[in-house]
């Protein structure tokens, strides 16, 4: 009986580890959320010292 219990616990742990691995893989491959893309846009605009893409375009139209 004790051996069965230990085997069951081991199987549960292995299953849990597999679930955690799958979740981590999904998060790694997940696309960026909308608000995360905005942060990247703001950073990119800061490299050109402008606050919007319109201002960036104006500078290059001149």
Short mmCIF file of C-alpha atoms in Angstrom, two decimals:
data_model
loop_
_atom_site.label_atom_id
_atom_site.label_comp_id
_atom_site.label_asym_id
_atom_site.label_seq_id
_atom_site.Cartn_x
_atom_site.Cartn_y
_atom_site.Cartn_z
CA UNK A 1 0.00 0.00 0.00
CA UNK A 2 2.80 2.40 0.88
CA UNK A 3 4.55 1.66 -2.40
CA UNK A 4 1.36 2.42 -4.33
CA UNK A 5 1.00 5.76 -2.59
CA UNK A 6 4.59 6.68 -3.37
CA UNK A 7 4.13 5.70 -7.02
CA UNK A 8 0.95 7.79 -7.25
CA UNK A 9 2.71 10.82 -5.77
CA UNK A 10 5.58 10.41 -8.22
CA UNK A 11 3.15 10.25 -11.14
CA UNK A 12 1.35 13.38 -9.90
CA UNK A 13 4.64 15.25 -9.61
CA UNK A 14 5.67 14.22 -13.13
CA UNK A 15 2.31 15.34 -14.51
CA UNK A 16 2.58 18.67 -12.69
CA UNK A 17 6.09 19.20 -14.05
CA UNK A 18 4.83 18.54 -17.58
CA UNK A 19 1.98 21.05 -17.15
CA UNK A 20 4.40 23.69 -15.86
CA UNK A 21 6.75 23.09 -18.80
CA UNK A 22 3.89 23.44 -21.28
CA UNK A 23 2.74 26.71 -19.71
CA UNK A 24 6.26 28.11 -19.85
CA UNK A 25 6.55 27.18 -23.53
CA UNK A 26 3.24 28.89 -24.31
CA UNK A 27 4.31 32.06 -22.53
CA UNK A 28 7.63 32.08 -24.35
CA UNK A 29 5.94 31.89 -27.76
CA UNK A 30 3.01 34.16 -26.91
CA UNK A 31 2.68 37.35 -28.95
CA UNK A 32 3.17 40.66 -27.17
CA UNK A 33 0.14 42.24 -25.58
CA UNK A 34 -1.04 45.57 -26.98
CA UNK A 35 0.25 47.57 -24.01
CA UNK A 36 3.67 45.94 -24.33
CA UNK A 37 3.93 47.00 -27.95
CA UNK A 38 3.15 50.56 -26.92
CA UNK A 39 6.11 50.52 -24.56
CA UNK A 40 8.36 49.39 -27.38
CA UNK A 41 6.95 52.10 -29.65
CA UNK A 42 7.59 54.76 -27.03
CA UNK A 43 11.15 53.56 -26.56
CA UNK A 44 11.78 53.61 -30.29
CA UNK A 45 10.38 57.14 -30.58
CA UNK A 46 12.57 58.24 -27.68
CA UNK A 47 15.62 57.21 -29.71
CA UNK A 48 14.69 59.91 -32.23
CA UNK A 49 13.67 62.42 -29.52
CA UNK A 50 10.09 62.68 -30.79
CA UNK A 51 6.76 61.96 -29.13
CA UNK A 52 4.83 60.55 -32.09
CA UNK A 53 5.31 58.96 -35.46
CA UNK A 54 3.72 62.02 -37.07
CA UNK A 55 6.50 64.25 -35.72
CA UNK A 56 9.09 61.75 -36.86
CA UNK A 57 7.58 61.75 -40.36
CA UNK A 58 7.51 65.57 -40.42
CA UNK A 59 11.22 65.73 -39.69
CA UNK A 60 12.01 63.43 -42.60
CA UNK A 61 9.58 65.13 -45.03
CA UNK A 62 11.50 68.40 -44.82
#
